[in-house]
Coordinates of C-alpha atoms and ligand atoms in Angstrom, one line a residue:
M1 CA -71.6 -0.2 -91.5
R2 CA -73.7 -1.9 -93.2
R3 CA -72.4 -3.9 -96.3
I4 CA -68.9 -5.1 -95.6
A5 CA -67.7 -7.5 -98.2
S6 CA -66.4 -10.6 -96.0
I7 CA -67.6 -13.6 -98.2
T8 CA -69.7 -15.0 -95.9
A9 CA -71.4 -12.1 -95.3
L10 CA -72.0 -10.7 -98.7
A11 CA -73.4 -14.4 -99.7
A12 CA -76.0 -14.3 -96.7
L13 CA -76.6 -10.7 -97.9
A14 CA -77.3 -11.6 -101.0
Q15 CA -80.0 -14.1 -100.2
L16 CA -81.7 -12.0 -98.0
L17 CA -81.7 -9.4 -100.5
A18 CA -83.3 -11.7 -103.2
A19 CA -86.0 -12.6 -100.9
G20 CA -86.3 -9.4 -99.2
T21 CA -87.8 -5.6 -99.7
A22 CA -85.3 -3.4 -99.2
G23 CA -83.1 -4.2 -101.7
A24 CA -83.7 -4.7 -105.0
Q25 CA -81.4 -4.2 -107.8
D26 CA -83.6 -4.6 -111.0
K27 CA -85.4 -1.9 -111.8
E28 CA -88.4 -3.7 -113.0
S29 CA -89.1 -5.3 -109.3
F30 CA -89.5 -2.0 -107.8
T31 CA -93.1 -1.9 -106.0
H32 CA -95.8 0.6 -104.7
A33 CA -94.4 -0.5 -101.1
D34 CA -90.5 0.7 -102.1
T35 CA -92.4 4.1 -103.8
L36 CA -94.1 4.5 -100.6
R37 CA -91.1 3.9 -98.7
G38 CA -88.6 5.4 -100.1
S39 CA -89.9 9.1 -101.9
N40 CA -91.5 11.8 -100.7
T41 CA -95.0 11.3 -101.3
P42 CA -97.5 13.7 -101.4
E43 CA -99.0 13.1 -98.4
R44 CA -95.2 13.5 -96.5
A45 CA -94.0 16.6 -98.9
W46 CA -96.9 18.5 -96.4
W47 CA -95.6 18.1 -93.4
D48 CA -91.6 18.4 -91.6
A49 CA -90.9 16.4 -88.4
T50 CA -89.3 18.6 -85.9
F51 CA -90.1 16.7 -82.6
Y52 CA -90.6 12.5 -82.0
D53 CA -91.8 11.8 -78.4
L54 CA -90.9 8.5 -78.4
H55 CA -91.9 5.8 -75.5
V56 CA -91.8 1.7 -76.0
K57 CA -92.8 -0.7 -73.6
V58 CA -89.8 -3.6 -74.7
S59 CA -91.0 -7.1 -73.5
P60 CA -88.4 -9.7 -74.2
A61 CA -90.9 -12.2 -72.2
D62 CA -93.3 -12.6 -75.4
S63 CA -90.9 -10.6 -78.4
S64 CA -93.5 -7.5 -77.7
I65 CA -93.9 -4.4 -77.9
R66 CA -95.9 -1.4 -77.6
G67 CA -96.0 2.3 -76.7
R68 CA -97.1 5.8 -78.5
N69 CA -94.3 8.5 -80.9
G70 CA -95.6 12.0 -80.5
I71 CA -95.1 13.5 -83.9
T72 CA -94.5 17.4 -84.1
Y73 CA -94.4 19.2 -87.1
R74 CA -95.0 22.3 -89.1
V75 CA -96.9 22.3 -92.0
L76 CA -94.9 23.2 -94.5
G77 CA -98.6 23.8 -97.1
P78 CA -101.6 23.3 -97.9
A79 CA -102.9 19.8 -95.9
G80 CA -103.9 16.0 -97.9
E81 CA -103.5 12.7 -95.6
M82 CA -100.9 12.7 -93.9
Q83 CA -98.5 9.3 -94.3
I84 CA -96.7 7.9 -91.9
D85 CA -94.9 4.9 -91.4
L86 CA -95.2 1.5 -89.4
Q87 CA -94.0 -1.6 -90.7
E88 CA -95.8 -4.7 -89.9
P89 CA -96.5 -7.0 -88.6
L90 CA -97.0 -4.0 -85.9
E91 CA -100.5 -2.4 -85.8
V92 CA -101.6 0.9 -85.1
D93 CA -104.2 1.2 -82.3
S94 CA -105.2 4.5 -82.4
M95 CA -103.9 8.5 -83.9
V96 CA -105.0 11.0 -81.8
Q97 CA -104.3 15.1 -82.7
D98 CA -106.2 17.9 -80.2
G99 CA -107.6 15.3 -78.0
R100 CA -109.4 13.3 -80.9
Q101 CA -109.3 10.0 -82.1
L102 CA -108.4 10.1 -85.9
Q103 CA -109.9 8.0 -89.0
Y104 CA -107.0 6.4 -90.9
R105 CA -106.4 3.5 -93.2
R106 CA -103.5 1.1 -93.8
D107 CA -101.2 0.4 -97.6
G108 CA -99.2 -2.2 -96.8
N109 CA -96.2 -0.8 -94.3
A110 CA -97.6 2.8 -94.4
F111 CA -101.1 4.4 -92.7
F112 CA -102.6 7.4 -94.2
A113 CA -104.3 9.5 -91.4
R114 CA -107.4 11.9 -91.9
L115 CA -106.7 15.1 -89.7
V116 CA -110.0 16.9 -89.0
A117 CA -108.0 20.2 -87.5
P118 CA -107.0 23.2 -88.8
Q119 CA -104.0 22.9 -90.4
E120 CA -102.6 26.2 -91.2
E121 CA -98.8 26.4 -92.7
G122 CA -96.4 27.5 -90.8
A123 CA -98.2 26.0 -87.8
S124 CA -96.7 23.9 -85.1
K125 CA -99.0 20.4 -84.3
T126 CA -98.6 17.1 -82.5
I127 CA -99.9 13.2 -83.3
T128 CA -100.1 11.0 -81.4
V129 CA -99.5 7.7 -82.9
Y130 CA -100.4 4.6 -80.2
Y131 CA -99.3 1.1 -81.9
H132 CA -98.0 -2.4 -80.6
G133 CA -96.8 -6.4 -81.8
K134 CA -94.3 -8.5 -82.4
P135 CA -91.9 -6.5 -84.6
R136 CA -89.7 -8.3 -87.5
V137 CA -87.0 -10.8 -85.7
A138 CA -83.4 -9.7 -87.1
L139 CA -82.1 -13.2 -87.8
H140 CA -78.9 -11.6 -89.5
A141 CA -78.5 -8.7 -87.4
P142 CA -77.6 -5.9 -89.1
W143 CA -77.8 -7.1 -92.3
D144 CA -81.5 -7.5 -92.1
G145 CA -82.9 -5.4 -90.0
G146 CA -85.6 -5.3 -87.2
F147 CA -85.3 -6.7 -83.1
I148 CA -82.5 -9.3 -81.8
W149 CA -83.8 -11.0 -79.1
A150 CA -80.8 -12.8 -77.5
S151 CA -79.3 -13.8 -74.2
D152 CA -75.1 -13.3 -73.2
S153 CA -73.3 -15.9 -72.6
L154 CA -75.0 -15.8 -69.0
G155 CA -77.9 -16.4 -70.2
N156 CA -79.0 -12.7 -69.2
A157 CA -81.6 -11.3 -72.0
W158 CA -80.4 -8.7 -74.4
V159 CA -82.3 -7.3 -77.0
A160 CA -81.5 -4.3 -79.0
T161 CA -82.1 -3.4 -82.7
A162 CA -80.7 -2.5 -85.8
N163 CA -83.0 -1.4 -89.2
E164 CA -80.4 0.6 -91.7
G165 CA -81.7 0.2 -95.1
L166 CA -85.5 -1.6 -93.7
G167 CA -85.9 1.5 -91.8
A168 CA -87.0 2.8 -88.4
S169 CA -90.6 1.7 -89.3
V170 CA -90.2 -1.4 -88.8
W171 CA -90.2 -0.4 -84.6
W172 CA -91.9 2.3 -84.1
P173 CA -94.2 5.2 -86.0
M174 CA -92.8 7.6 -88.3
K175 CA -91.7 9.4 -91.1
D176 CA -89.6 7.2 -92.5
L177 CA -87.6 8.9 -94.7
N178 CA -84.0 10.0 -94.6
A179 CA -84.9 13.7 -95.7
D180 CA -86.9 14.4 -93.0
E181 CA -84.6 14.6 -89.4
P182 CA -86.4 15.6 -85.9
D183 CA -84.4 18.2 -84.6
S184 CA -84.5 16.3 -81.6
Q185 CA -85.9 13.5 -80.0
R186 CA -86.6 12.1 -76.5
V187 CA -86.7 7.8 -76.5
A188 CA -87.7 7.0 -73.1
I189 CA -87.4 3.1 -73.3
T190 CA -89.8 0.6 -70.8
V191 CA -88.1 -2.7 -70.2
P192 CA -88.0 -5.1 -67.5
D193 CA -86.4 -5.4 -64.2
P194 CA -82.7 -5.4 -64.3
M195 CA -82.5 -5.1 -67.6
I196 CA -80.2 -1.3 -67.9
N197 CA -81.7 -0.4 -71.4
V198 CA -79.4 2.5 -73.3
S199 CA -80.2 5.0 -76.1
N200 CA -79.2 7.9 -77.8
G201 CA -78.2 11.1 -77.0
R202 CA -78.2 11.3 -72.4
L203 CA -80.0 9.7 -70.3
R204 CA -82.1 12.5 -68.6
R205 CA -84.1 10.5 -66.1
T206 CA -84.6 7.2 -64.8
T207 CA -88.1 6.0 -63.1
H208 CA -88.3 2.7 -61.7
N209 CA -92.6 1.2 -62.3
V210 CA -94.7 -1.1 -59.9
D211 CA -94.5 -3.4 -62.6
R212 CA -91.2 -4.3 -61.9
T213 CA -90.2 -2.5 -65.1
T214 CA -87.8 0.8 -65.2
T215 CA -88.3 3.6 -67.6
Y216 CA -84.7 5.2 -69.5
E217 CA -85.4 8.1 -71.2
W218 CA -83.0 9.3 -73.3
F219 CA -83.0 12.9 -74.8
V220 CA -81.0 13.2 -78.2
S221 CA -81.0 17.4 -78.8
N222 CA -79.6 17.0 -82.0
P223 CA -81.5 16.2 -85.8
I224 CA -80.8 12.6 -85.7
N225 CA -82.4 10.0 -88.5
G226 CA -84.2 7.2 -87.8
Y227 CA -82.2 4.3 -88.8
N228 CA -80.1 5.7 -85.8
V229 CA -83.0 5.5 -82.8
A230 CA -81.7 2.7 -80.9
V231 CA -82.4 -0.2 -78.6
N232 CA -79.7 -1.5 -76.1
A233 CA -81.0 -3.4 -73.5
G234 CA -78.5 -5.7 -71.2
S235 CA -77.1 -6.7 -68.3
Y236 CA -74.5 -3.8 -68.6
A237 CA -71.6 -2.0 -66.9
H238 CA -70.3 1.2 -67.2
F239 CA -68.0 3.9 -67.0
S240 CA -66.7 7.2 -68.8
D241 CA -64.0 9.3 -69.5
K242 CA -62.9 12.9 -71.3
F243 CA -61.9 13.9 -74.5
K244 CA -60.4 17.4 -74.6
G245 CA -61.1 18.5 -78.3
E246 CA -61.9 21.1 -81.1
K247 CA -65.2 21.8 -78.6
G248 CA -63.6 21.6 -75.3
T249 CA -64.6 18.7 -73.4
L250 CA -66.5 15.5 -75.2
T251 CA -68.1 13.2 -72.4
L252 CA -67.2 9.3 -73.2
D253 CA -69.3 6.4 -72.1
F254 CA -69.3 3.1 -72.7
W255 CA -71.6 0.4 -71.8
P256 CA -69.8 -3.2 -72.2
L257 CA -71.3 -6.1 -70.9
K258 CA -70.9 -6.0 -67.1
Y259 CA -68.7 -9.5 -67.3
H260 CA -66.7 -7.7 -70.3
L261 CA -66.2 -4.7 -68.2
D262 CA -62.2 -4.9 -68.1
T263 CA -61.5 -6.1 -71.8
A264 CA -63.5 -2.9 -72.5
R265 CA -61.3 -0.7 -70.5
A266 CA -58.0 -2.1 -72.4
Q267 CA -60.4 -2.1 -75.5
F268 CA -62.0 1.1 -75.7
R269 CA -58.5 3.2 -75.4
Q270 CA -58.4 3.4 -79.2
V271 CA -61.8 5.5 -79.0
K272 CA -59.1 9.0 -77.9
P273 CA -56.9 9.0 -81.1
M274 CA -59.7 8.0 -83.3
L275 CA -61.2 10.5 -82.2
A276 CA -58.4 13.5 -82.5
C277 CA -57.6 11.9 -85.6
F278 CA -61.5 12.2 -87.3
E279 CA -61.2 16.1 -85.4
H280 CA -57.6 17.1 -87.3
W281 CA -59.3 15.5 -90.5
F282 CA -63.3 16.3 -90.3
G283 CA -63.8 19.1 -87.9
P284 CA -65.3 18.9 -84.4
Y285 CA -67.1 15.5 -83.4
P286 CA -70.6 16.4 -84.2
W287 CA -72.6 15.8 -80.8
Y288 CA -70.7 17.7 -78.3
E289 CA -74.3 17.8 -77.0
D290 CA -75.2 14.4 -77.1
G291 CA -71.8 12.8 -75.8
Y292 CA -70.2 9.9 -77.5
K293 CA -70.4 6.6 -76.8
L294 CA -70.3 2.6 -77.5
V295 CA -72.8 0.3 -76.5
E296 CA -71.8 -3.4 -77.0
A297 CA -74.7 -5.0 -78.7
P298 CA -75.8 -8.4 -79.7
H299 CA -74.8 -8.0 -83.6
L300 CA -71.6 -6.8 -84.9
G301 CA -72.2 -2.9 -85.4
M302 CA -74.0 -0.1 -86.5
E303 CA -73.6 3.7 -86.6
H304 CA -76.5 4.6 -83.7
Q305 CA -75.4 8.2 -83.1
S306 CA -74.3 9.4 -80.1
A307 CA -74.7 5.7 -78.7
V308 CA -72.1 3.5 -81.5
A309 CA -73.3 -0.3 -81.4
Y310 CA -70.4 -2.2 -81.3
G311 CA -70.2 -6.1 -81.5
N312 CA -66.6 -7.0 -82.6
H313 CA -65.7 -9.4 -79.2
Y314 CA -63.1 -6.8 -78.8
L315 CA -60.7 -7.5 -81.2
N316 CA -58.8 -6.2 -83.3
G317 CA -59.3 -5.9 -87.4
Y318 CA -63.4 -7.2 -88.5
L319 CA -63.8 -10.2 -86.4
G320 CA -60.5 -10.4 -86.1
R321 CA -59.6 -10.1 -90.0
D322 CA -57.8 -7.4 -92.1
L323 CA -60.1 -6.9 -95.0
S324 CA -57.6 -4.7 -96.5
G325 CA -54.5 -7.7 -96.9
T326 CA -51.9 -5.2 -95.7
G327 CA -51.8 -6.7 -92.3
L328 CA -52.3 -3.1 -91.0
G329 CA -56.0 -3.6 -90.6
L330 CA -54.8 -5.8 -87.5
K331 CA -54.2 -3.0 -85.7
W332 CA -57.3 -2.0 -84.7
D333 CA -60.6 -2.2 -84.1
F334 CA -62.7 -2.4 -86.9
I335 CA -66.2 -1.5 -85.6
I336 CA -64.6 1.2 -83.5
V337 CA -62.9 3.1 -86.8
H338 CA -65.4 2.5 -88.9
E339 CA -68.9 3.1 -87.1
S340 CA -67.6 6.2 -85.4
A341 CA -66.4 7.8 -88.7
H342 CA -70.3 7.7 -89.4
E343 CA -70.9 10.0 -86.8
W344 CA -69.6 12.5 -89.4
W345 CA -70.2 10.8 -92.7
G346 CA -74.0 9.7 -92.1
N347 CA -74.9 11.0 -88.9
N348 CA -73.9 14.9 -89.8
I349 CA -74.1 15.0 -92.7
T350 CA -77.1 12.1 -94.0
D351 CA -78.0 11.3 -97.7
K352 CA -81.9 12.3 -98.6
D353 CA -82.0 9.2 -100.5
A354 CA -80.3 5.7 -100.2
A355 CA -79.6 5.5 -103.4
D356 CA -76.8 8.7 -102.2
M357 CA -75.1 6.3 -99.9
W358 CA -71.8 6.3 -100.7
I359 CA -71.6 9.9 -99.0
H360 CA -72.1 7.3 -95.7
E361 CA -70.0 4.2 -96.5
S362 CA -67.3 5.9 -99.1
F363 CA -65.8 8.3 -96.7
A364 CA -66.4 6.2 -93.5
N365 CA -64.2 3.4 -95.8
Y366 CA -61.7 6.4 -96.5
A367 CA -62.0 7.5 -92.5
E368 CA -60.3 4.0 -92.0
G369 CA -57.5 4.5 -94.4
I370 CA -57.1 7.9 -92.3
F371 CA -56.9 6.5 -89.1
E372 CA -54.2 4.9 -90.5
E373 CA -52.5 7.7 -91.6
C374 CA -52.5 9.1 -87.9
R375 CA -51.6 6.2 -86.6
S376 CA -48.3 4.9 -89.1
G377 CA -48.2 8.3 -91.8
K378 CA -49.4 8.5 -94.7
E379 CA -47.8 5.6 -96.9
A380 CA -49.5 3.6 -94.7
G381 CA -52.8 5.1 -94.7
A382 CA -52.6 4.5 -98.7
Q383 CA -51.5 1.0 -98.6
Y384 CA -54.5 0.1 -96.4
I385 CA -56.7 1.9 -98.9
I386 CA -55.1 0.7 -102.1
G387 CA -55.0 -3.2 -100.3
S388 CA -58.7 -3.4 -99.6
R389 CA -59.4 -3.0 -103.8
R390 CA -58.9 -6.8 -103.5
N391 CA -62.7 -6.2 -102.0
I392 CA -64.9 -4.5 -105.0
Q393 CA -66.2 -6.5 -107.2
N394 CA -67.6 -3.9 -110.1
D395 CA -70.7 -5.8 -109.9
A396 CA -73.4 -2.8 -110.5
P397 CA -73.3 1.0 -110.1
I398 CA -72.4 2.5 -106.8
V399 CA -75.4 4.7 -106.8
G400 CA -78.7 3.2 -106.7
H401 CA -82.2 3.4 -108.0
F402 CA -83.9 6.8 -106.6
G403 CA -87.1 7.5 -104.8
V404 CA -87.3 3.5 -103.8
N405 CA -85.4 3.1 -100.7
N406 CA -82.6 1.2 -103.5
E407 CA -78.9 1.1 -102.0
G408 CA -76.6 0.8 -104.9
S409 CA -73.9 -1.9 -105.4
G410 CA -71.1 -2.7 -102.0
D411 CA -68.7 -1.1 -103.8
M412 CA -69.8 2.0 -102.7
Y413 CA -67.3 0.7 -99.9
Y414 CA -64.0 -0.2 -101.1
K415 CA -64.6 1.5 -104.8
G416 CA -65.7 4.9 -103.0
G417 CA -63.0 5.1 -100.6
N418 CA -60.7 4.8 -103.9
M419 CA -62.4 6.9 -105.8
L420 CA -61.9 9.6 -102.7
H421 CA -57.9 8.3 -102.3
T422 CA -57.6 8.6 -106.0
I423 CA -59.2 12.9 -106.1
R424 CA -56.8 13.0 -103.3
Q425 CA -53.9 12.6 -105.9
I426 CA -55.9 14.7 -108.5
I427 CA -56.2 17.8 -105.9
G428 CA -52.4 16.9 -105.3
D429 CA -52.7 19.5 -101.9
D430 CA -52.8 17.3 -98.6
E431 CA -54.0 20.8 -97.0
K432 CA -56.5 21.5 -99.3
W433 CA -58.1 17.9 -99.3
R434 CA -58.1 18.0 -95.4
G435 CA -59.7 21.3 -96.0
I436 CA -62.5 19.9 -98.1
L437 CA -63.3 17.1 -96.1
R438 CA -63.8 19.8 -92.8
G439 CA -65.7 22.2 -95.1
L440 CA -68.0 19.3 -96.2
N441 CA -68.7 18.8 -92.6
Q442 CA -68.8 22.5 -91.2
T443 CA -71.1 23.8 -94.7
F444 CA -73.4 20.5 -94.8
Y445 CA -73.5 20.6 -90.9
H446 CA -76.4 18.6 -89.3
Q447 CA -78.1 18.2 -92.6
T448 CA -79.3 15.7 -95.1
V449 CA -78.2 15.8 -98.9
T450 CA -77.9 15.1 -101.9
G451 CA -75.5 13.7 -104.0
E452 CA -74.4 16.3 -106.1
Q453 CA -74.2 18.6 -103.4
V454 CA -71.2 17.1 -102.0
R455 CA -69.6 15.8 -105.4
D456 CA -70.2 20.1 -106.7
Y457 CA -69.1 21.3 -103.4
I458 CA -65.7 19.0 -103.7
S459 CA -65.3 20.2 -107.1
E460 CA -65.5 24.1 -106.1
H461 CA -63.8 23.1 -103.3
A462 CA -61.1 21.5 -105.1
G463 CA -61.4 24.0 -107.9
I464 CA -61.1 21.3 -110.5
D465 CA -64.0 20.1 -112.1
L466 CA -64.0 16.5 -111.1
S467 CA -67.7 15.9 -112.7
K468 CA -66.5 13.1 -114.9
V469 CA -64.6 11.9 -112.3
F470 CA -67.2 11.5 -109.7
Q471 CA -69.5 10.3 -112.8
Q472 CA -67.2 7.0 -114.0
Y473 CA -67.1 6.0 -110.4
L474 CA -70.3 6.1 -108.6
T475 CA -72.7 5.6 -112.1
T476 CA -70.8 3.1 -114.2
T477 CA -69.3 -0.1 -113.6
D478 CA -65.9 0.8 -115.8
V479 CA -62.4 1.0 -114.2
P480 CA -60.2 3.8 -116.3
V481 CA -58.1 2.3 -118.9
L482 CA -55.1 4.2 -119.4
E483 CA -54.1 2.7 -123.0
Y484 CA -50.7 3.4 -124.2
R485 CA -48.2 2.6 -127.1
M486 CA -44.3 3.4 -126.8
V487 CA -43.3 3.9 -130.0
G488 CA -39.3 4.6 -130.7
D489 CA -39.2 8.0 -128.9
S490 CA -42.6 8.6 -128.0
L491 CA -44.9 7.1 -125.5
F492 CA -48.6 7.6 -126.8
Y493 CA -51.5 7.3 -124.9
R494 CA -55.3 8.1 -123.9
W495 CA -58.2 6.6 -121.9
T496 CA -60.8 3.6 -122.7
D497 CA -63.2 2.4 -121.1
V498 CA -64.7 6.0 -119.4
V499 CA -67.0 7.9 -119.6
P500 CA -67.5 10.6 -122.1
G501 CA -65.4 13.9 -121.2
F502 CA -63.4 11.9 -118.8
A503 CA -59.9 13.6 -118.7
M504 CA -58.1 12.8 -115.1
P505 CA -54.9 13.8 -114.5
V506 CA -53.3 10.8 -114.2
K507 CA -49.3 10.3 -113.0
V508 CA -47.5 7.8 -114.1
W509 CA -43.5 6.9 -113.4
F510 CA -41.1 5.8 -115.5
S511 CA -38.7 4.5 -113.4
A512 CA -38.0 4.6 -109.7
S513 CA -37.4 8.6 -109.9
D514 CA -38.9 9.6 -113.3
S515 CA -43.0 10.7 -113.0
T516 CA -44.8 12.8 -114.4
I517 CA -48.8 13.6 -114.6
L518 CA -50.2 13.1 -118.1
R519 CA -53.1 14.7 -119.1
P520 CA -55.3 12.5 -120.9
T521 CA -58.5 12.4 -122.8
Q522 CA -60.3 9.5 -125.1
T523 CA -58.0 10.8 -127.7
W524 CA -54.7 9.4 -128.4
Q525 CA -52.2 11.9 -127.5
S526 CA -48.3 11.8 -127.3
M527 CA -44.6 12.6 -125.4
A528 CA -41.6 12.3 -125.8
L529 CA -40.4 9.8 -123.9
P530 CA -37.2 11.5 -120.8
N531 CA -33.6 10.5 -121.4
G532 CA -32.4 6.6 -120.3
A533 CA -36.0 5.7 -119.4
R534 CA -36.7 2.2 -119.6
P535 CA -39.7 1.1 -122.1
E536 CA -42.4 0.5 -119.2
L537 CA -44.1 2.5 -117.7
R538 CA -46.6 2.7 -114.1
V539 CA -49.0 4.6 -113.2
D540 CA -49.0 5.7 -109.7
E541 CA -50.5 2.9 -107.3
N542 CA -52.7 5.5 -105.4
Y543 CA -54.6 6.0 -109.0
Y544 CA -57.7 3.2 -109.3
V545 CA -57.8 2.9 -112.7
F546 CA -56.3 0.2 -114.8
T547 CA -53.6 0.5 -117.9
K548 CA -52.6 -1.3 -120.9
D549 CA -49.9 -1.6 -122.8
A550 CA -51.8 -1.4 -126.7
S551 CA -48.3 -2.5 -128.3
V552 CA -48.9 -5.7 -127.0
S553 CA -51.6 -7.6 -129.0
Ligands
ZN1 ZN1 -70.6 1.8 -92.8

């Protein structure tokens, strides 16, 4: 998730972006706060978060939270002030290191602690931040972000968090920078009885407190990006299963609302074939130690690591609709498939900067087509991806602005997926392509990466320089146009609307049975038309390009 081009959702999102802070599209409008949020500031760069020990008491009665985070870090270099992010209107109560209260200053959504104890390079230190307040409320989750104070249809309190883009610091203090993930994390959430809280990783301990609350202590034993850490508290039922996968036995745990238990048992049968498909194409599920979970949420869904939030109302498609327009998308549950794909694309391999969020969404969109391919064959998978082109806007580049927590165009979904599908055609070897997808997940296992690393890996392992292809689709709004003319027995062709040096090969058909691979550049080239070829040319539809018959003026 996060930006799905249903028309209503996009319209709502556009309004939110216009009003909000997280998604400013205009370069001129970026602020000092955006830089503090989105860049590796000097006050962040000298330390590496290694463990977050998060304890939060959640009070639905007055929509407030109170808690602490013990931030353990390794000192990388000369220390100065320490930036810890916590968004307004939350308040820090104190910061403590080695038993000593620290002074700090606030600059909007960032706090700067003045450390007293020596910070020797290589040392491991802990600072504990105590805080409280009424966190920003998400009104259109998961599109905006914050806390969701809801109730289920029986009137039971139902609380969740969703904060992709906005950032985890909307509800807990941490280094809100994708490039720095802790190696592990505790998530201990205290909720009023009889609520049950389901967070990421595995449940280690349940403690019943005297004030009629219960603390659910979850533990993630792998690196996790901040926006994936989540509260899901409600009146849950629980059932479990096991999946025999590439790395052994993976535990599956499902947390539907109690009154959805039977429905969930039926709908969540889709999980095993989905996992089998994705393991085949992308490699082992990345979090065997933490398990796989689906947790029903009062919002559409989010890829919360090892605890995917599910709110698709147990319908196939995207809220019962097919985003591809082919009918294929109605055969399976979009949220199960798309959000689970993020366990590989986004959670296992995480962008260092939101500007490269295509690493998450282009591959997750492409994974939808892969799932359809696993279900119904290669042709069906291709039709799903091709069908989703109708959602492409070509409004702005897919890659956003770096260093200011800026996401590019929502085209990172459908156009990005079609870019990957096009690249598969260029490579022209499905096993090699599958090896690249698996190799990315193996090479960048549990890492944060730049888009450049991903692009270079694909080029290197394809044995083809794809840099201009990536540049075209990721950084411009122009779709390559194959311009051609037929004169006598000759076909003339070239690329237009492309970046300099763009020379993507493309398959064209002269008849239903007669095709060839052209290697156009921006300069006119020609070839002799095959005997008996009809005077029309069709580009193979698997390539996301436009055509123009230049002999027609
Ligand atoms: Zn997504």
